CSV table of C-alpha atoms in Angstrom, one decimal:
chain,number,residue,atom,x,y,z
A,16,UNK,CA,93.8,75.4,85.3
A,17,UNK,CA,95.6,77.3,82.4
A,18,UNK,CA,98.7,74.9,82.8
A,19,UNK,CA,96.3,71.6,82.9
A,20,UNK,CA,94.8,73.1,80.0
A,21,UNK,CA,98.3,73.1,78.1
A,22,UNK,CA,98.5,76.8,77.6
A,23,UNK,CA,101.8,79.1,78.1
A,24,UNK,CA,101.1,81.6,80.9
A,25,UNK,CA,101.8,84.9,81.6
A,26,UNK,CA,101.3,86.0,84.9
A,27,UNK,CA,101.2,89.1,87.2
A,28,UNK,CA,102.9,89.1,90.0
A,29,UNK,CA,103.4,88.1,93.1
A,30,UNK,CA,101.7,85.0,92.0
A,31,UNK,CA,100.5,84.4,95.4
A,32,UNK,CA,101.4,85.3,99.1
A,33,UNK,CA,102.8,82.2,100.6
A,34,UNK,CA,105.7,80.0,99.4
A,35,UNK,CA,103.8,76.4,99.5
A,36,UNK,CA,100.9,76.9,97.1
A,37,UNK,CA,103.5,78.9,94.8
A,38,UNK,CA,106.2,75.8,94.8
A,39,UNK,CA,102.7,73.4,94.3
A,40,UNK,CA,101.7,75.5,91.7
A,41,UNK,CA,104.7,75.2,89.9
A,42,UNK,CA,104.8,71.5,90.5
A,43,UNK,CA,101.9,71.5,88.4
A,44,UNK,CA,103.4,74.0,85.4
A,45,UNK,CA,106.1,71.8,85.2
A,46,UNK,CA,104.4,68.5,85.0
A,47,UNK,CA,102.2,69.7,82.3
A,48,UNK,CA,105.4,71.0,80.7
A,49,UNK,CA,104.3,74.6,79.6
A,50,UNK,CA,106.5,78.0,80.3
A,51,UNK,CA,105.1,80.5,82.4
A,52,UNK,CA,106.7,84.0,82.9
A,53,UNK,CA,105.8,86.3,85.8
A,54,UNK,CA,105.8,90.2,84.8
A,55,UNK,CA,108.8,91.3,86.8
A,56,UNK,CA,108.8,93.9,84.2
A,57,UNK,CA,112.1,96.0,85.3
A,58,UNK,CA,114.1,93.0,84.1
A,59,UNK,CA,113.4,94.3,80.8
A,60,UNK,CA,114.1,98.2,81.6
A,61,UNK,CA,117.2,99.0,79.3
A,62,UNK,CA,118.7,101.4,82.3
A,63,UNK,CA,118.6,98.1,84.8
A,64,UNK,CA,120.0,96.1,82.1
A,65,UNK,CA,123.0,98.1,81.2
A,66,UNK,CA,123.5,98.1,85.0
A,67,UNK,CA,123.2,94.3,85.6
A,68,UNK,CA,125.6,94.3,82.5
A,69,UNK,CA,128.2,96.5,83.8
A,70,UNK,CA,128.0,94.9,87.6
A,71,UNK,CA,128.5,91.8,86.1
A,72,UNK,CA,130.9,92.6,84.2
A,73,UNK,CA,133.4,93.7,87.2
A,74,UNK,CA,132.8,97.5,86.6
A,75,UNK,CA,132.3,98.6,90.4
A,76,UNK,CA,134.4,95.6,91.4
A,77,UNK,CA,133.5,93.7,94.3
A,78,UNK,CA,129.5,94.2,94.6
A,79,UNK,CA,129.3,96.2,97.8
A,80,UNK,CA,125.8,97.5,98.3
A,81,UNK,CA,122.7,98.2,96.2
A,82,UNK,CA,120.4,100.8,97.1
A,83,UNK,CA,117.2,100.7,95.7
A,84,UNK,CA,114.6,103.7,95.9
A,85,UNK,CA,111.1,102.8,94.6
A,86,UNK,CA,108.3,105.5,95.7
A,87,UNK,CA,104.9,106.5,94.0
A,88,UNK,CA,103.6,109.6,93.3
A,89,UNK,CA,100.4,108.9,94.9
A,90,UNK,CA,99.1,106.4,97.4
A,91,UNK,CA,96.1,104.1,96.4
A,92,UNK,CA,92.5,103.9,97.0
A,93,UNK,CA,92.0,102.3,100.4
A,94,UNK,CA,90.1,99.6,98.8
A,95,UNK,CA,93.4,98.2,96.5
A,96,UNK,CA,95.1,98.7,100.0
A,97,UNK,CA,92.6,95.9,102.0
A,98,UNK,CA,93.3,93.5,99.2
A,99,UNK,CA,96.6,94.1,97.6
A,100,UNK,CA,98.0,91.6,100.1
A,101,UNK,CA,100.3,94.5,102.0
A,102,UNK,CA,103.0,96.9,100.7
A,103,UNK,CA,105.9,94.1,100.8
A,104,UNK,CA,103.6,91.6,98.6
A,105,UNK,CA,102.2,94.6,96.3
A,106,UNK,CA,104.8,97.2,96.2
A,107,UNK,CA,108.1,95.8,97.5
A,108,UNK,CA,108.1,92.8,95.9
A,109,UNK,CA,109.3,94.3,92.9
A,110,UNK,CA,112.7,95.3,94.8
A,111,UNK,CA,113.4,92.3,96.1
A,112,UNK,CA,113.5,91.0,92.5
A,113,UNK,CA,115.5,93.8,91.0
A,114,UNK,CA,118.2,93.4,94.0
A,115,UNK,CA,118.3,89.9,92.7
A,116,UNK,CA,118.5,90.6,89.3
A,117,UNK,CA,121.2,93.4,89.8
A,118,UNK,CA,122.9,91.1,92.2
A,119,UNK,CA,122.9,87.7,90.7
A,120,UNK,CA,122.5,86.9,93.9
A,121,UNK,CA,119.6,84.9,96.1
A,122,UNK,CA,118.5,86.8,99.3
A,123,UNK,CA,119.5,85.3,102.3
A,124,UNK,CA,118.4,87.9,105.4
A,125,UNK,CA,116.1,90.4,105.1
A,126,UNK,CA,115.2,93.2,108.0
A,127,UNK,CA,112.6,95.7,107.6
A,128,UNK,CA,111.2,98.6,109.7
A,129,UNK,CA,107.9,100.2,108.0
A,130,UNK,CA,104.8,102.3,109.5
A,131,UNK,CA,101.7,104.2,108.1
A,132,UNK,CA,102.9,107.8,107.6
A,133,UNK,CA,101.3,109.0,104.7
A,134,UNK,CA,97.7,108.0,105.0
A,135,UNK,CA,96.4,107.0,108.6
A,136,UNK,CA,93.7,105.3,106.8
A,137,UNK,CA,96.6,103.2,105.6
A,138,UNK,CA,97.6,101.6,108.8
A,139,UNK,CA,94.1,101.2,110.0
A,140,UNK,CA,93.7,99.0,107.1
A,141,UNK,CA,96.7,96.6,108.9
A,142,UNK,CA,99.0,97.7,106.5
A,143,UNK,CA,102.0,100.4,105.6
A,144,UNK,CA,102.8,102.9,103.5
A,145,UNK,CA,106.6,103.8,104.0
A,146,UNK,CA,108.9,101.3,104.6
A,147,UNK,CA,112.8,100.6,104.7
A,148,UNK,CA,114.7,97.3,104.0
A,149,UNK,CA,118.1,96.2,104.3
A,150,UNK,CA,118.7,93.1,102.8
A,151,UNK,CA,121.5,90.8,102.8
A,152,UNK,CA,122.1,88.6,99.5
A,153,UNK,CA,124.2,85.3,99.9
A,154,UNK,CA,127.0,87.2,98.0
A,155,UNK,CA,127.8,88.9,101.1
A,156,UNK,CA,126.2,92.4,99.2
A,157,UNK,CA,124.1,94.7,101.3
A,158,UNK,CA,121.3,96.6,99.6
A,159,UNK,CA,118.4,99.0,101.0
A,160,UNK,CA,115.4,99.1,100.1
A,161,UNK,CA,113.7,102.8,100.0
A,162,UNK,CA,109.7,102.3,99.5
A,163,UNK,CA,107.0,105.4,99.9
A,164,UNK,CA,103.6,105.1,98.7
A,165,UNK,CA,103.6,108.8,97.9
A,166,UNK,CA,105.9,111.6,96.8
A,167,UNK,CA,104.0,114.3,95.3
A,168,UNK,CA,106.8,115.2,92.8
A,169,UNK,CA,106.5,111.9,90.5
A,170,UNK,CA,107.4,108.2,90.4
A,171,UNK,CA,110.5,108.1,91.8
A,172,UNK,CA,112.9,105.2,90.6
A,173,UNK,CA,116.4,105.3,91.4
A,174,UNK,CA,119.2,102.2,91.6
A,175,UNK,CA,122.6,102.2,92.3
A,176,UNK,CA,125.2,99.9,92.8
A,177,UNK,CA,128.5,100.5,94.7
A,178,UNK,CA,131.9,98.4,95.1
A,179,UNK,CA,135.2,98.0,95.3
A,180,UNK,CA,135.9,100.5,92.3
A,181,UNK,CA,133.3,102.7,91.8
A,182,UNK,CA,129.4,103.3,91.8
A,183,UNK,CA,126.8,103.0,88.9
A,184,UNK,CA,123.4,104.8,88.8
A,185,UNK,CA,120.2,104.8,87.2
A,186,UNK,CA,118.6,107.9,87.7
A,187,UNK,CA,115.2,109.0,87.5
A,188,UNK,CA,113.6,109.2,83.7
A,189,UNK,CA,111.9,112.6,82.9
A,190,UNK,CA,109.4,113.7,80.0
A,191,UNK,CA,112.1,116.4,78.1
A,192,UNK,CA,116.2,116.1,79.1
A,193,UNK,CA,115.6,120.0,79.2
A,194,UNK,CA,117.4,122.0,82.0
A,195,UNK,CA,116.6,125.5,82.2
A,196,UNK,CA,119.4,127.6,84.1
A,197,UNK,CA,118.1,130.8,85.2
A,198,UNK,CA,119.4,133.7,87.9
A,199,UNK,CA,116.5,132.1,89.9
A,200,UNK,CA,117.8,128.8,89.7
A,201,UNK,CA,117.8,125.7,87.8
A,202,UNK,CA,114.5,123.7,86.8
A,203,UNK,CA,114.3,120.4,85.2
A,204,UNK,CA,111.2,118.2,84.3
A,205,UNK,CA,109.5,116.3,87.3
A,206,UNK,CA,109.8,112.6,87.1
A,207,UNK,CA,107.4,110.5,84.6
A,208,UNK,CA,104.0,110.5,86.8
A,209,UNK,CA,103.2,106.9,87.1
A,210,UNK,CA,104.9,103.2,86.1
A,211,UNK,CA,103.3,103.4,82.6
A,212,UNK,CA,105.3,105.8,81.3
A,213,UNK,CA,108.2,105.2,83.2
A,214,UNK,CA,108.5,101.4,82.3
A,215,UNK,CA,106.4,102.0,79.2
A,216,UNK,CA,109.7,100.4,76.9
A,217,UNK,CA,110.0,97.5,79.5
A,218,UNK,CA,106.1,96.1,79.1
A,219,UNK,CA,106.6,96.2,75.7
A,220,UNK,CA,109.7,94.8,75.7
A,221,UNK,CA,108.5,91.9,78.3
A,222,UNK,CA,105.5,91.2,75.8
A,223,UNK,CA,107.9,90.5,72.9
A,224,UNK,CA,110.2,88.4,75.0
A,225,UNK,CA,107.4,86.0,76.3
A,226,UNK,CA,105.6,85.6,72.5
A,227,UNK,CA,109.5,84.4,71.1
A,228,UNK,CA,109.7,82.3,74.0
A,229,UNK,CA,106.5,80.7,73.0
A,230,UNK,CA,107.0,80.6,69.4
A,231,UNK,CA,110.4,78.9,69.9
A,232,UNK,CA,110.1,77.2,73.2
A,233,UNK,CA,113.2,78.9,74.6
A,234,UNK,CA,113.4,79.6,78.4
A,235,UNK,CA,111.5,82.4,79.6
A,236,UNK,CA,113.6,85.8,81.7
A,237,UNK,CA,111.6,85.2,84.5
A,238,UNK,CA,110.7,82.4,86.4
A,239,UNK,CA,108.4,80.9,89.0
A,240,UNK,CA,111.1,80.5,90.6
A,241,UNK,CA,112.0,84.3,90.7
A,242,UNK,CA,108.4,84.6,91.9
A,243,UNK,CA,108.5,82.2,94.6
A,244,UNK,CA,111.8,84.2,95.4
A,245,UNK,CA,110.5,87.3,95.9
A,246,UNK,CA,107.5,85.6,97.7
A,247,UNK,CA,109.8,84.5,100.3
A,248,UNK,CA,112.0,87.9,100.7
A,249,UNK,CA,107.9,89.5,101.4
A,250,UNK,CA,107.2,86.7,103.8
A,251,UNK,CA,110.4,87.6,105.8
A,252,UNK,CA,110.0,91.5,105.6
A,253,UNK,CA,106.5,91.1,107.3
A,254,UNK,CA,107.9,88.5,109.8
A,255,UNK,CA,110.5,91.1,110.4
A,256,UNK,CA,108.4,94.0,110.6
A,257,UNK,CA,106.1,92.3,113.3
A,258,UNK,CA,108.8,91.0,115.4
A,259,UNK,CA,111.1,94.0,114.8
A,260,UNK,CA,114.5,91.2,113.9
A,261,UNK,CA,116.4,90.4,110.8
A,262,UNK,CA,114.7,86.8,109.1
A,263,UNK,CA,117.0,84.5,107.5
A,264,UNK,CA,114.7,83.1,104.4
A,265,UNK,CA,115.6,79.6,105.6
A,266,UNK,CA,113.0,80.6,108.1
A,267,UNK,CA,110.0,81.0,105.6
A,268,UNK,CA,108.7,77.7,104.3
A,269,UNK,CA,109.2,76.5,100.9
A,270,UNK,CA,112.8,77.5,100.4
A,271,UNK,CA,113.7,76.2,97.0
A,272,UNK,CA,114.3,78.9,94.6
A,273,UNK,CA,116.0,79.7,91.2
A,274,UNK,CA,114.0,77.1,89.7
A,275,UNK,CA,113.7,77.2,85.8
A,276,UNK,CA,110.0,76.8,85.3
C-alpha cells in the first residue's frame, strides 16, 4: 500500500517469512519506483564497517571463516516468541545479513543444529532458543553462527574474521573502557545490557542515511534484496534444523537476490 501510495519506505525486518510474497512485494516497490530500505541496522555500526573495510581491503588475505556470536541478555516474553516468526526469522536473521555484509558474499549452504535450552516454555512454543549455524558463502568462506537467547552477563556481540594473513575482531562494547586490576583479580564493565545501547550510533546513523537517500534519490545501503536474502538463508536454517542436513539456498523458492530495490 505505502509503495502504491508513492511514499519512500522504511521497513523493519525480516519483511516477511517466505521468499515469494517478498520478491512480489518488491515487484511492486519497483514498479511504483519508490526506495525502500530494510533496518539491517549493523550495516551502519562503525566497528562492522571498519571490519568490512579492512576485509575488503585484503587485510586478513584470503577470507577464510567468519564467526559470528550474537546472544541476548535475556530471553523474551513467550508471547513475542509465538509470533516472532521463530529465532532464525527474528533473531538470526540479522547474522545472516552481517556474514553477507562482512563477506561480500551471497550465501550459498546453510546447516544449522538448534534446541530449547534456556526456557522449556520456549520449545513448547515450536520454537528455539540456542542455536548454531555454519554457513557456506559462494566465496568459498565458512562462517558460524553463535545465537543464545540469553546470557545473563549482557548483550553479547562479537565478529571476527580470519584468513590467509591474519584475524580481525570486533569485540564486545562496554559502558566505561575502565579495567580495574586488583590482587583479587581483574574486573571490567559487563557488556551494554540490550541492542539500544549497543547499536544506539547505528539507528541513528541508519536514520540519517535513509532521509539523504530520500532527499537526493541516491540508492539506499540496504536493499529488498538484502531482505529477501536473509529471508532465504532463515528458510534454509529451519529446513535444516527439521531435517537435520546442510540446504543449498537454490533449494528455497524465490532465489533471486542482490537486487537494488
Amino acid at each position: 500500500r505505502a509503495a502504491e501510495a508513492g511514499k519512500q519506505i522504511f521497513c523493519e525486518k525480516p519483511v516477511g517469512f517466505a521468499p515469494e510474497p517478498i520478491a512480489e512485494a518488491l515487484d511492486v516497490v519497483r514498479e511504483a519506483g519508490v526506495q525502500l530500505q530494510v533496518g539491517f541496522n549493523r550495516r551502519f555500526d562503525p566497528g562492522l564497517q571498519e571490519l568490512q573495510r579492512a576485509v575488503r581491503d585484503g587485510a586478513v588475505g584470503e577470507l577464510h571463516n567468519l564467526r559470528v556470536v550474537n546472544r541476548d541478555p535475556k530471553a523474551p516474553p513467550i508471547d513475542f516468541v509465538r509470533r516472532s516468526g521463530g529465532m532464525f526469522f527474528d533473531f538470526t536473521i540479522h547474522d545472516f545479513d552481517t556474514v553477507r555484509f562482512l563477506g561480500e558474499s551471497e550465501i550459498e549452504e546453510v546447516y544449522a543444529a538448534g534446541a530449547a535450552l534456556v526456557k522449556a516454555e520456549i520449545g513448547a512454543a515450536g520454537d528455539i532458543d540456542t542455536a548454531l549455524v555454519m554457513v557456506r558463502l559462494e566465496n568459498g568462506a565458512l562462517c558460524v553462527i553463535d545465537n543464545s537467547r540469553q546470557t545473563h552477563y549482557g548483550y553479547d556481540q562479537r565478529f571476527e574474521a580470519f584468513g590467509s594473513k591474519g584475524n580481525l575482531a570486533v569485540e564486545n562494547l562496554r559502558p566505561t573502557s575502565m579495567v580495574s586490576s586488583f590482587e583479587g583479580g581483574v574486573l571490567v564493565d559487563r557488556p551494554y545490557p540490550s541492542f539500544v545501547e549497543r547499536y544506539r550510533e547505528a539507528f541513528v546513523a541508519e536514520l540519517r542515511s535513509f532521509v539523504q537517500c530520500v532527499q537526493d534519490r541516491s540508492p539506499v545501503a540496504v536493499t529488498g534484496g538484502d531482505a529477501l536474502a536473509a529471508v532465504q538463508a532463515a528458510c534454509a536454517a529451519k529446513i535444516s534444523l527439521q531435517e537435520n542436513r546442510p540446504v543449498r539456498l537454490a533449494e528455497v523458492g524465490q532465489t533471486a537476490v542482490g537486487e537494488t530495490v
